[in-house]
Amino acid sequence: MSHCSGYSDPSSFAEDGPEVLDEEGTQEDLEYKLRGLIDLALDKSAKTRQAALEGIKNALASKMLYEFILERRMTLTDTIERCLKKGKSDEQRAAAVLASVLCVQLGPGIESEEILKTLGPILKKIICDGTAGIQARQTCATCFGVCSFIATDDITELYSTLDCLENIFTKSCLKEKDTNGVCSTPYTALHISSLLSWTLLLTICPISEGKKRLEMHFHKLPSLLSCDDVNMRIAAGESLALLFELAREMESDFFYEDIESLTQMLRALATDGNKHRAKVDKRKQRSVFRDVLRAVEEQDFPTETVKFGPERMYIDTWVKKHTYDTFKEILGSGMQYHLQSNEFLRNVFELGPPVMLDAAMLKTMKISRFERHLYNSAAFKARTKARSKCRDKRADVGEFF
């Protein structure tokens, strides 16, 4: 019983996350826990299955476990398939995310291709199923895009996936006769995820097919900029910036016919002062659309720097930004670790082979949990003191008046 207690509560593993794995757990301890979680993923209790799936995902997001997964990929694939087919919305979401992290771990190759061949049709079915939960469909759209990006080796399958995603997100686009703006619906989040996955897959399309898809959809996307959902406006804006970047790479003399109308819309969003919109939304929107407008008008991108360990990566194109944002959404806090250690991701971002770190360098990089606790405590005390002083000043002013 004492041995079982190590993984009898999968939620505790999920909450501990990568810190526990890096600082306390040995490889043997981790693999022992994972074997238990794989068993629990077939438990009768839906909550236990979901927590086990999330625990496995957290482990794979925070540690490279290629050999361990390779030996158990069939078992994991069967488990994910069963949870996708028979589980409710939350369980389906956990299973879909695990499928994408599994592909990230394995990278492109026959193993990931087999996972996609097994799970791809099920993910597609959930995405297109109007009776399935919206959140499950939304997550499946994102994860289907990631798995296809990594594992698709058949070009006709890639085109089929693009068709599926197009059929979803174009439902938000205005029809030619419509003059009113796009109104958000309960399906808007699904349409956003489908649009972003479609955009990701467009970056790996052959040039001839890319041109064809751009011609079909370039004129439809601007209508999404009028949607009353800020996330849809931002997704549409960033997708347009990426499409302009791709189009200019395909044709150096690319010209968008309705450029004046588009830049007018983008400029309005970059300076939006609509009182009916939340301040946070307006601030976020203005920041994004300033960059989008600059991309469309000046073919410029504001370079961002991502630091991980002793290395840094420069995000200097919309394609690279979108790819980074997508994998960060899947891996969460484990993104930095995978940028350091995952050969597939390092190839995607052209980082070269992983840098070997000696023990001395690792020790200087790592902050212990106790040191982090002291730092957070000091910061909290400083904030409390500052707030107290501010209150005292307000009180003095009140007494004066």
C-alpha positions as a LaTeX table, in Angstrom:
\begin{tabular}{lrrr}
\hline
Residue & $x$ (\AA) & $y$ (\AA) & $z$ (\AA) \\
\hline
Met1 & 0.00 & 0.00 & 0.00 \\
Ser2 & 2.87 & 2.38 & 0.77 \\
His3 & 4.20 & 1.85 & $-2.74$ \\
Cys4 & 0.80 & 2.52 & $-4.35$ \\
Ser5 & 0.40 & 5.78 & $-2.45$ \\
Gly6 & 3.08 & 7.29 & $-4.70$ \\
Tyr7 & 0.61 & 7.51 & $-7.58$ \\
Ser8 & $-2.78$ & 6.71 & $-6.07$ \\
Asp9 & $-3.76$ & 10.38 & $-6.38$ \\
Pro10 & $-2.88$ & 11.50 & $-9.91$ \\
Ser11 & $-4.06$ & 15.04 & $-9.26$ \\
Ser12 & $-1.22$ & 15.55 & $-6.78$ \\
Phe13 & 1.24 & 14.71 & $-9.56$ \\
Ala14 & $-0.44$ & 17.17 & $-11.91$ \\
Glu15 & $-0.28$ & 19.95 & $-9.32$ \\
Asp16 & 3.38 & 19.37 & $-8.51$ \\
Gly17 & 4.37 & 19.79 & $-12.15$ \\
Pro18 & 7.88 & 20.15 & $-13.52$ \\
Glu19 & 9.46 & 21.57 & $-10.34$ \\
Val20 & 9.05 & 18.30 & $-8.50$ \\
Leu21 & 10.45 & 16.35 & $-11.44$ \\
Asp22 & 13.50 & 18.57 & $-11.79$ \\
Glu23 & 14.37 & 19.08 & $-8.17$ \\
Glu24 & 13.28 & 16.02 & $-6.25$ \\
Gly25 & 12.48 & 13.09 & $-8.50$ \\
Thr26 & 14.98 & 10.78 & $-10.09$ \\
Gln27 & 14.37 & 9.26 & $-13.52$ \\
Glu28 & 13.39 & 5.96 & $-11.85$ \\
Asp29 & 10.89 & 7.68 & $-9.55$ \\
Leu30 & 9.36 & 9.52 & $-12.47$ \\
Glu31 & 9.01 & 6.40 & $-14.61$ \\
Tyr32 & 7.50 & 4.54 & $-11.64$ \\
Lys33 & 4.90 & 7.28 & $-11.20$ \\
Leu34 & 4.18 & 7.35 & $-14.91$ \\
Arg35 & 3.56 & 3.60 & $-15.06$ \\
Gly36 & 1.01 & 4.06 & $-12.29$ \\
Leu37 & $-0.65$ & 6.98 & $-14.09$ \\
Ile38 & $-0.89$ & 4.99 & $-17.33$ \\
Asp39 & $-2.77$ & 2.29 & $-15.38$ \\
Leu40 & $-5.03$ & 4.89 & $-13.75$ \\
Ala41 & $-5.90$ & 6.36 & $-17.15$ \\
Leu42 & $-8.08$ & 3.26 & $-17.63$ \\
Asp43 & $-9.79$ & 3.58 & $-14.23$ \\
Lys44 & $-13.59$ & 3.37 & $-13.93$ \\
Ser45 & $-13.77$ & 6.87 & $-12.45$ \\
Ala46 & $-13.87$ & 9.65 & $-15.07$ \\
Lys47 & $-12.18$ & 12.10 & $-12.66$ \\
Thr48 & $-9.35$ & 9.67 & $-12.01$ \\
Arg49 & $-8.85$ & 9.07 & $-15.74$ \\
Gln50 & $-8.80$ & 12.78 & $-16.47$ \\
Ala51 & $-6.33$ & 13.52 & $-13.65$ \\
Ala52 & $-4.10$ & 10.65 & $-14.83$ \\
Leu53 & $-4.10$ & 11.99 & $-18.41$ \\
Glu54 & $-3.20$ & 15.46 & $-17.13$ \\
Gly55 & $-0.45$ & 13.99 & $-14.92$ \\
Ile56 & 1.11 & 12.14 & $-17.86$ \\
Lys57 & 0.89 & 15.27 & $-19.99$ \\
Asn58 & 2.61 & 17.38 & $-17.30$ \\
Ala59 & 5.43 & 14.85 & $-17.06$ \\
Leu60 & 5.95 & 14.76 & $-20.84$ \\
Ala61 & 5.81 & 18.55 & $-21.04$ \\
Ser62 & 8.56 & 18.93 & $-18.43$ \\
Lys63 & 10.96 & 16.07 & $-19.24$ \\
Met64 & 12.26 & 14.32 & $-22.35$ \\
Leu65 & 11.20 & 10.66 & $-22.02$ \\
Tyr66 & 11.65 & 9.39 & $-25.56$ \\
Glu67 & 12.74 & 5.82 & $-24.73$ \\
Phe68 & 10.06 & 5.37 & $-22.07$ \\
Ile69 & 7.33 & 6.56 & $-24.45$ \\
Leu70 & 8.66 & 4.57 & $-27.39$ \\
Glu71 & 8.15 & 1.35 & $-25.45$ \\
Arg72 & 4.61 & 2.31 & $-24.43$ \\
Arg73 & 3.36 & 4.33 & $-27.38$ \\
Met74 & 0.81 & 1.68 & $-28.41$ \\
Thr75 & $-0.61$ & 1.50 & $-24.88$ \\
Leu76 & $-0.76$ & 5.30 & $-24.63$ \\
Thr77 & $-2.35$ & 5.60 & $-28.08$ \\
Asp78 & $-5.00$ & 3.00 & $-27.20$ \\
Thr79 & $-5.72$ & 4.79 & $-23.90$ \\
Ile80 & $-6.09$ & 8.19 & $-25.60$ \\
Glu81 & $-8.32$ & 6.64 & $-28.27$ \\
Arg82 & $-10.60$ & 5.13 & $-25.63$ \\
Cys83 & $-10.83$ & 8.41 & $-23.67$ \\
Leu84 & $-11.59$ & 10.40 & $-26.84$ \\
Lys85 & $-14.32$ & 7.98 & $-27.90$ \\
Lys86 & $-16.02$ & 7.32 & $-24.55$ \\
Gly87 & $-15.08$ & 10.27 & $-22.33$ \\
Lys88 & $-17.02$ & 13.47 & $-21.67$ \\
Ser89 & $-15.81$ & 16.94 & $-22.67$ \\
Asp90 & $-13.09$ & 17.47 & $-20.02$ \\
Glu91 & $-11.67$ & 13.98 & $-20.48$ \\
Gln92 & $-11.62$ & 14.42 & $-24.25$ \\
Arg93 & $-9.72$ & 17.68 & $-23.86$ \\
Ala94 & $-7.12$ & 16.07 & $-21.59$ \\
Ala95 & $-6.72$ & 13.17 & $-24.02$ \\
Ala96 & $-6.33$ & 15.48 & $-27.04$ \\
Val97 & $-3.64$ & 17.57 & $-25.34$ \\
Leu98 & $-1.78$ & 14.40 & $-24.31$ \\
Ala99 & $-1.88$ & 13.19 & $-27.93$ \\
Ser100 & $-0.22$ & 16.41 & $-29.13$ \\
Val101 & 2.45 & 16.34 & $-26.38$ \\
Leu102 & 3.13 & 12.69 & $-27.28$ \\
Cys103 & 3.85 & 13.76 & $-30.87$ \\
Val104 & 6.05 & 16.64 & $-29.64$ \\
Gln105 & 8.11 & 14.13 & $-27.64$ \\
Leu106 & 8.46 & 11.64 & $-30.51$ \\
Gly107 & 8.96 & 14.22 & $-33.25$ \\
Pro108 & 8.36 & 13.52 & $-36.96$ \\
Gly109 & 8.72 & 9.87 & $-37.93$ \\
Ile110 & 6.84 & 6.62 & $-38.26$ \\
Glu111 & 5.83 & 6.50 & $-34.58$ \\
Ser112 & 4.08 & 9.91 & $-34.71$ \\
Glu113 & 2.58 & 9.04 & $-38.10$ \\
Glu114 & 0.98 & 5.93 & $-36.59$ \\
Ile115 & $-0.42$ & 7.99 & $-33.71$ \\
Leu116 & $-1.92$ & 10.48 & $-36.16$ \\
Lys117 & $-3.38$ & 7.72 & $-38.36$ \\
Thr118 & $-5.11$ & 6.23 & $-35.30$ \\
Leu119 & $-6.23$ & 9.41 & $-33.54$ \\
Gly120 & $-6.58$ & 11.88 & $-36.43$ \\
Pro121 & $-9.97$ & 10.58 & $-37.67$ \\
Ile122 & $-11.34$ & 10.64 & $-34.10$ \\
Leu123 & $-10.12$ & 14.20 & $-33.48$ \\
Lys124 & $-11.63$ & 15.27 & $-36.81$ \\
Lys125 & $-14.93$ & 13.61 & $-35.93$ \\
Ile126 & $-15.12$ & 15.46 & $-32.59$ \\
Ile127 & $-14.25$ & 18.80 & $-34.25$ \\
Cys128 & $-17.09$ & 18.38 & $-36.76$ \\
Asp129 & $-19.59$ & 16.88 & $-34.30$ \\
Gly130 & $-22.22$ & 19.51 & $-33.47$ \\
Thr131 & $-23.37$ & 17.50 & $-30.42$ \\
Ala132 & $-19.91$ & 17.39 & $-28.80$ \\
Gly133 & $-18.91$ & 19.94 & $-26.14$ \\
Ile134 & $-17.63$ & 23.24 & $-27.55$ \\
Gln135 & $-14.51$ & 23.24 & $-25.35$ \\
Ala136 & $-13.66$ & 19.68 & $-26.40$ \\
Arg137 & $-14.06$ & 20.62 & $-30.08$ \\
Gln138 & $-11.94$ & 23.73 & $-29.57$ \\
Thr139 & $-9.09$ & 21.81 & $-27.90$ \\
Cys140 & $-9.27$ & 19.04 & $-30.49$ \\
Ala141 & $-8.95$ & 21.63 & $-33.29$ \\
Thr142 & $-5.75$ & 22.99 & $-31.73$ \\
Cys143 & $-4.27$ & 19.56 & $-31.02$ \\
Phe144 & $-5.23$ & 18.16 & $-34.42$ \\
Gly145 & $-3.34$ & 21.05 & $-36.00$ \\
Val146 & $-0.24$ & 20.39 & $-33.86$ \\
Cys147 & $-0.26$ & 16.62 & $-34.51$ \\
Ser148 & $-0.69$ & 17.21 & $-38.25$ \\
Phe149 & 2.11 & 19.79 & $-38.27$ \\
Ile150 & 4.47 & 17.23 & $-36.72$ \\
Ala151 & 3.40 & 13.92 & $-38.21$ \\
Thr152 & 1.64 & 14.39 & $-41.58$ \\
Asp153 & 3.65 & 12.65 & $-44.31$ \\
Asp154 & 0.84 & 12.30 & $-46.85$ \\
Ile155 & 0.18 & 15.58 & $-48.66$ \\
Thr156 & $-3.42$ & 14.62 & $-49.44$ \\
Glu157 & $-4.04$ & 14.15 & $-45.70$ \\
Leu158 & $-2.64$ & 17.64 & $-45.08$ \\
Tyr159 & $-5.05$ & 19.09 & $-47.65$ \\
Ser160 & $-7.93$ & 17.15 & $-46.10$ \\
Thr161 & $-7.09$ & 18.59 & $-42.66$ \\
Leu162 & $-6.96$ & 22.12 & $-44.09$ \\
Asp163 & $-10.37$ & 21.57 & $-45.71$ \\
Cys164 & $-11.82$ & 20.40 & $-42.39$ \\
Leu165 & $-10.52$ & 23.45 & $-40.52$ \\
Glu166 & $-11.64$ & 25.84 & $-43.29$ \\
Asn167 & $-15.17$ & 24.47 & $-43.10$ \\
Ile168 & $-15.23$ & 25.39 & $-39.40$ \\
Phe169 & $-13.71$ & 28.88 & $-39.22$ \\
Thr170 & $-15.29$ & 30.24 & $-42.42$ \\
Lys171 & $-18.67$ & 29.96 & $-40.70$ \\
Ser172 & $-17.68$ & 33.12 & $-38.81$ \\
Cys173 & $-16.85$ & 35.01 & $-42.00$ \\
Leu174 & $-19.39$ & 37.44 & $-43.45$ \\
Lys175 & $-21.28$ & 36.42 & $-46.54$ \\
Glu176 & $-21.12$ & 38.84 & $-49.49$ \\
Lys177 & $-24.67$ & 40.14 & $-48.90$ \\
Asp178 & $-24.12$ & 40.79 & $-45.19$ \\
Thr179 & $-23.26$ & 44.36 & $-44.18$ \\
Asn180 & $-23.43$ & 44.11 & $-40.38$ \\
Gly181 & $-20.37$ & 43.13 & $-38.34$ \\
Val182 & $-19.66$ & 39.57 & $-37.27$ \\
Cys183 & $-21.40$ & 38.70 & $-34.00$ \\
Ser184 & $-19.80$ & 36.28 & $-31.58$ \\
Thr185 & $-21.60$ & 33.01 & $-30.88$ \\
Pro186 & $-20.98$ & 30.07 & $-28.55$ \\
Tyr187 & $-18.94$ & 28.62 & $-31.44$ \\
Thr188 & $-16.56$ & 31.59 & $-31.79$ \\
Ala189 & $-13.84$ & 29.99 & $-29.64$ \\
Leu190 & $-13.97$ & 26.88 & $-31.87$ \\
His191 & $-13.68$ & 29.06 & $-34.98$ \\
Ile192 & $-10.65$ & 30.85 & $-33.49$ \\
Ser193 & $-8.85$ & 27.56 & $-32.73$ \\
Ser194 & $-9.65$ & 26.25 & $-36.22$ \\
Leu195 & $-8.36$ & 29.45 & $-37.85$ \\
Leu196 & $-5.10$ & 29.36 & $-35.88$ \\
Ser197 & $-4.52$ & 25.65 & $-36.64$ \\
Trp198 & $-5.27$ & 26.28 & $-40.33$ \\
Thr199 & $-2.77$ & 29.15 & $-40.35$ \\
Leu200 & $-0.12$ & 26.92 & $-38.72$ \\
Leu201 & $-0.57$ & 24.18 & $-41.33$ \\
Leu202 & $-0.50$ & 26.71 & $-44.16$ \\
Thr203 & 3.14 & 27.42 & $-43.22$ \\
Ile204 & 4.16 & 23.87 & $-44.25$ \\
Cys205 & 2.08 & 23.76 & $-47.46$ \\
Pro206 & 3.78 & 23.47 & $-50.87$ \\
Ile207 & 3.92 & 26.87 & $-52.59$ \\
Ser208 & 1.40 & 25.96 & $-55.30$ \\
Glu209 & $-1.20$ & 24.83 & $-52.75$ \\
Gly210 & $-0.40$ & 27.79 & $-50.49$ \\
Lys211 & $-1.14$ & 30.23 & $-53.33$ \\
Lys212 & $-4.42$ & 28.47 & $-54.06$ \\
Arg213 & $-5.55$ & 28.63 & $-50.42$ \\
Leu214 & $-4.54$ & 32.27 & $-50.10$ \\
Glu215 & $-6.57$ & 33.21 & $-53.18$ \\
Met216 & $-9.59$ & 31.38 & $-51.76$ \\
His217 & $-9.53$ & 32.93 & $-48.28$ \\
Phe218 & $-7.55$ & 36.18 & $-48.30$ \\
His219 & $-10.64$ & 38.28 & $-49.03$ \\
Lys220 & $-12.74$ & 36.48 & $-46.37$ \\
Leu221 & $-10.56$ & 37.08 & $-43.32$ \\
Pro222 & $-10.90$ & 40.90 & $-43.10$ \\
Ser223 & $-14.59$ & 40.45 & $-42.24$ \\
Leu224 & $-13.50$ & 38.75 & $-38.99$ \\
Leu225 & $-11.87$ & 42.02 & $-37.89$ \\
Ser226 & $-15.36$ & 43.40 & $-37.24$ \\
Cys227 & $-16.27$ & 40.59 & $-34.82$ \\
Asp228 & $-17.39$ & 41.76 & $-31.38$ \\
Asp229 & $-15.10$ & 39.14 & $-29.75$ \\
Val230 & $-11.63$ & 40.63 & $-29.11$ \\
Asn231 & $-9.90$ & 37.24 & $-29.35$ \\
Met232 & $-11.36$ & 36.67 & $-32.81$ \\
Arg233 & $-10.27$ & 40.13 & $-33.94$ \\
Ile234 & $-6.72$ & 39.47 & $-32.71$ \\
Ala235 & $-6.58$ & 35.95 & $-34.22$ \\
Ala236 & $-7.79$ & 37.32 & $-37.56$ \\
Gly237 & $-5.32$ & 40.20 & $-37.46$ \\
Glu238 & $-2.32$ & 38.01 & $-36.67$ \\
Ser239 & $-3.40$ & 35.46 & $-39.29$ \\
Leu240 & $-3.64$ & 38.22 & $-41.91$ \\
Ala241 & $-0.14$ & 39.46 & $-41.02$ \\
Leu242 & 1.20 & 35.91 & $-41.42$ \\
Leu243 & $-0.63$ & 35.43 & $-44.74$ \\
Phe244 & 0.87 & 38.68 & $-46.06$ \\
Glu245 & 4.30 & 37.42 & $-45.03$ \\
Leu246 & 3.76 & 34.09 & $-46.82$ \\
Ala247 & 2.32 & 35.76 & $-49.93$ \\
Arg248 & 5.31 & 38.10 & $-50.22$ \\
Glu249 & 7.69 & 35.16 & $-49.89$ \\
Met250 & 5.84 & 33.36 & $-52.70$ \\
Glu251 & 5.67 & 36.44 & $-54.94$ \\
Ser252 & 8.04 & 39.36 & $-54.47$ \\
Asp253 & 5.61 & 41.66 & $-56.32$ \\
Phe254 & 2.52 & 40.50 & $-54.39$ \\
Phe255 & $-0.25$ & 43.11 & $-54.35$ \\
Tyr256 & $-3.47$ & 42.99 & $-52.34$ \\
Glu257 & $-6.25$ & 44.70 & $-54.28$ \\
Asp258 & $-8.27$ & 46.04 & $-51.36$ \\
Ile259 & $-5.23$ & 47.26 & $-49.41$ \\
Glu260 & $-6.62$ & 50.74 & $-48.65$ \\
Ser261 & $-9.80$ & 49.41 & $-47.06$ \\
Leu262 & $-7.81$ & 46.82 & $-45.06$ \\
Thr263 & $-5.23$ & 49.30 & $-43.72$ \\
Gln264 & $-8.07$ & 51.63 & $-42.75$ \\
Met265 & $-9.67$ & 48.84 & $-40.68$ \\
Leu266 & $-6.32$ & 47.91 & $-39.11$ \\
Arg267 & $-5.54$ & 51.53 & $-38.23$ \\
Ala268 & $-8.96$ & 51.92 & $-36.60$ \\
Leu269 & $-8.31$ & 48.82 & $-34.46$ \\
Ala270 & $-4.79$ & 50.00 & $-33.60$ \\
Thr271 & $-6.24$ & 53.27 & $-32.21$ \\
Asp272 & $-9.58$ & 51.93 & $-30.95$ \\
Gly273 & $-11.12$ & 54.08 & $-28.22$ \\
Asn274 & $-14.59$ & 52.49 & $-28.16$ \\
Lys275 & $-16.04$ & 53.14 & $-24.69$ \\
His276 & $-18.16$ & 49.99 & $-24.82$ \\
Arg277 & $-15.05$ & 47.77 & $-24.80$ \\
Ala278 & $-13.08$ & 46.78 & $-21.70$ \\
Lys279 & $-9.84$ & 48.71 & $-21.09$ \\
Val280 & $-7.78$ & 45.51 & $-20.95$ \\
Asp281 & $-9.20$ & 44.33 & $-24.28$ \\
Lys282 & $-8.55$ & 47.71 & $-25.93$ \\
Arg283 & $-4.97$ & 47.83 & $-24.65$ \\
Lys284 & $-4.22$ & 44.30 & $-25.86$ \\
Gln285 & $-5.92$ & 44.91 & $-29.20$ \\
Arg286 & $-4.12$ & 48.20 & $-29.89$ \\
Ser287 & $-0.74$ & 46.64 & $-29.15$ \\
Val288 & $-1.34$ & 43.71 & $-31.53$ \\
Phe289 & $-2.81$ & 45.76 & $-34.36$ \\
Arg290 & 0.02 & 48.31 & $-34.32$ \\
Asp291 & 2.31 & 45.39 & $-35.19$ \\
Val292 & $-0.16$ & 43.95 & $-37.73$ \\
Leu293 & $-0.52$ & 47.33 & $-39.46$ \\
Arg294 & 3.27 & 47.69 & $-39.63$ \\
Ala295 & 3.51 & 44.19 & $-41.15$ \\
Val296 & 0.93 & 44.96 & $-43.84$ \\
Glu297 & 2.17 & 48.47 & $-44.71$ \\
Glu298 & 5.93 & 48.24 & $-44.11$ \\
Gln299 & 6.63 & 44.47 & $-44.18$ \\
Asp300 & 8.15 & 44.87 & $-40.72$ \\
Phe301 & 8.11 & 42.67 & $-37.59$ \\
Pro302 & 9.11 & 43.79 & $-34.06$ \\
Thr303 & 11.72 & 41.21 & $-33.01$ \\
Glu304 & 11.09 & 39.43 & $-29.70$ \\
Thr305 & 13.70 & 37.61 & $-27.62$ \\
Val306 & 13.00 & 34.33 & $-25.80$ \\
Lys307 & 15.57 & 33.22 & $-23.22$ \\
Phe308 & 15.92 & 29.61 & $-22.11$ \\
Gly309 & 18.85 & 28.47 & $-20.00$ \\
Pro310 & 22.07 & 30.00 & $-21.35$ \\
Glu311 & 20.53 & 30.38 & $-24.83$ \\
Arg312 & 18.24 & 32.88 & $-26.49$ \\
Met313 & 16.04 & 32.76 & $-29.56$ \\
Tyr314 & 14.99 & 35.72 & $-31.71$ \\
Ile315 & 11.42 & 35.64 & $-33.01$ \\
Asp316 & 11.67 & 37.84 & $-36.08$ \\
Thr317 & 8.84 & 36.66 & $-38.36$ \\
Trp318 & 5.10 & 36.11 & $-38.02$ \\
Val319 & 5.54 & 32.45 & $-38.99$ \\
Lys320 & 8.00 & 31.89 & $-36.16$ \\
Lys321 & 5.82 & 33.81 & $-33.69$ \\
His322 & 2.71 & 31.82 & $-34.55$ \\
Thr323 & 4.58 & 28.51 & $-34.34$ \\
Tyr324 & 6.09 & 29.48 & $-30.97$ \\
Asp325 & 2.73 & 30.61 & $-29.56$ \\
Thr326 & 1.06 & 27.35 & $-30.66$ \\
Phe327 & 3.61 & 25.06 & $-29.02$ \\
Lys328 & 3.72 & 27.22 & $-25.92$ \\
Glu329 & $-0.05$ & 26.80 & $-25.57$ \\
Ile330 & 0.43 & 23.01 & $-25.64$ \\
Leu331 & 3.58 & 22.73 & $-23.46$ \\
Gly332 & 2.92 & 25.60 & $-21.05$ \\
Ser333 & 5.82 & 26.18 & $-18.66$ \\
Gly334 & 7.64 & 23.21 & $-20.23$ \\
Met335 & 8.27 & 25.18 & $-23.44$ \\
Gln336 & 11.65 & 26.47 & $-22.26$ \\
Tyr337 & 12.82 & 22.98 & $-21.31$ \\
His338 & 11.79 & 21.59 & $-24.71$ \\
Leu339 & 13.53 & 24.44 & $-26.53$ \\
Gln340 & 16.70 & 23.36 & $-24.74$ \\
Ser341 & 16.35 & 19.59 & $-25.11$ \\
Asn342 & 13.84 & 18.63 & $-27.82$ \\
Glu343 & 15.60 & 18.05 & $-31.16$ \\
Phe344 & 12.36 & 18.40 & $-33.13$ \\
Leu345 & 11.55 & 21.86 & $-31.71$ \\
Arg346 & 15.17 & 22.94 & $-32.07$ \\
Asn347 & 14.99 & 21.98 & $-35.75$ \\
Val348 & 11.72 & 23.88 & $-36.20$ \\
Phe349 & 13.27 & 27.06 & $-34.76$ \\
Glu350 & 16.71 & 26.43 & $-36.34$ \\
Leu351 & 18.53 & 26.32 & $-32.99$ \\
Gly352 & 20.95 & 23.54 & $-33.92$ \\
Pro353 & 21.73 & 20.49 & $-31.74$ \\
Pro354 & 21.04 & 20.73 & $-27.97$ \\
Val355 & 23.75 & 22.52 & $-25.95$ \\
Met356 & 25.44 & 20.22 & $-23.45$ \\
Leu357 & 25.50 & 21.79 & $-19.98$ \\
Asp358 & 27.92 & 20.65 & $-17.28$ \\
Ala359 & 26.90 & 20.23 & $-13.64$ \\
Ala360 & 28.48 & 23.53 & $-12.54$ \\
Met361 & 26.50 & 25.55 & $-15.10$ \\
Leu362 & 23.26 & 23.77 & $-14.23$ \\
Lys363 & 23.81 & 24.56 & $-10.55$ \\
Thr364 & 24.31 & 28.28 & $-11.25$ \\
Met365 & 21.16 & 28.36 & $-13.42$ \\
Lys366 & 18.87 & 26.59 & $-10.95$ \\
Ile367 & 17.18 & 28.48 & $-8.11$ \\
Ser368 & 16.17 & 26.28 & $-5.20$ \\
Arg369 & 12.59 & 26.25 & $-3.98$ \\
Phe370 & 13.70 & 27.78 & $-0.66$ \\
Glu371 & 15.48 & 30.67 & $-2.43$ \\
Arg372 & 12.41 & 31.26 & $-4.61$ \\
His373 & 10.24 & 31.30 & $-1.48$ \\
Leu374 & 12.50 & 33.90 & 0.16 \\
Tyr375 & 12.44 & 36.05 & $-2.97$ \\
Asn376 & 8.63 & 35.90 & $-3.22$ \\
Ser377 & 8.26 & 36.68 & 0.51 \\
Ala378 & 10.52 & 39.72 & 0.22 \\
Ala379 & 8.61 & 40.96 & $-2.83$ \\
Phe380 & 5.28 & 40.49 & $-1.01$ \\
Lys381 & 6.54 & 42.44 & 2.02 \\
Ala382 & 7.77 & 45.26 & $-0.21$ \\
Arg383 & 4.39 & 45.51 & $-1.96$ \\
Thr384 & 2.55 & 45.47 & 1.37 \\
Lys385 & 4.77 & 48.25 & 2.74 \\
Ala386 & 4.26 & 50.35 & $-0.39$ \\
Arg387 & 0.48 & 49.94 & $-0.20$ \\
Ser388 & 0.50 & 50.86 & 3.51 \\
Lys389 & 2.43 & 54.06 & 2.81 \\
Cys390 & 0.00 & 54.95 & 0.03 \\
Arg391 & $-2.98$ & 54.42 & 2.38 \\
Asp392 & $-1.30$ & 56.57 & 5.06 \\
Lys393 & $-0.84$ & 59.40 & 2.55 \\
Arg394 & $-4.51$ & 59.21 & 1.50 \\
Ala395 & $-5.55$ & 59.27 & 5.15 \\
Asp396 & $-3.39$ & 62.37 & 5.79 \\
Val397 & $-4.91$ & 64.15 & 2.80 \\
Gly398 & $-8.42$ & 63.28 & 4.04 \\
Glu399 & $-7.68$ & 64.71 & 7.51 \\
Phe400 & $-6.18$ & 67.87 & 5.98 \\
Phe401 & $-9.35$ & 68.57 & 3.99 \\
\hline
\end{tabular}
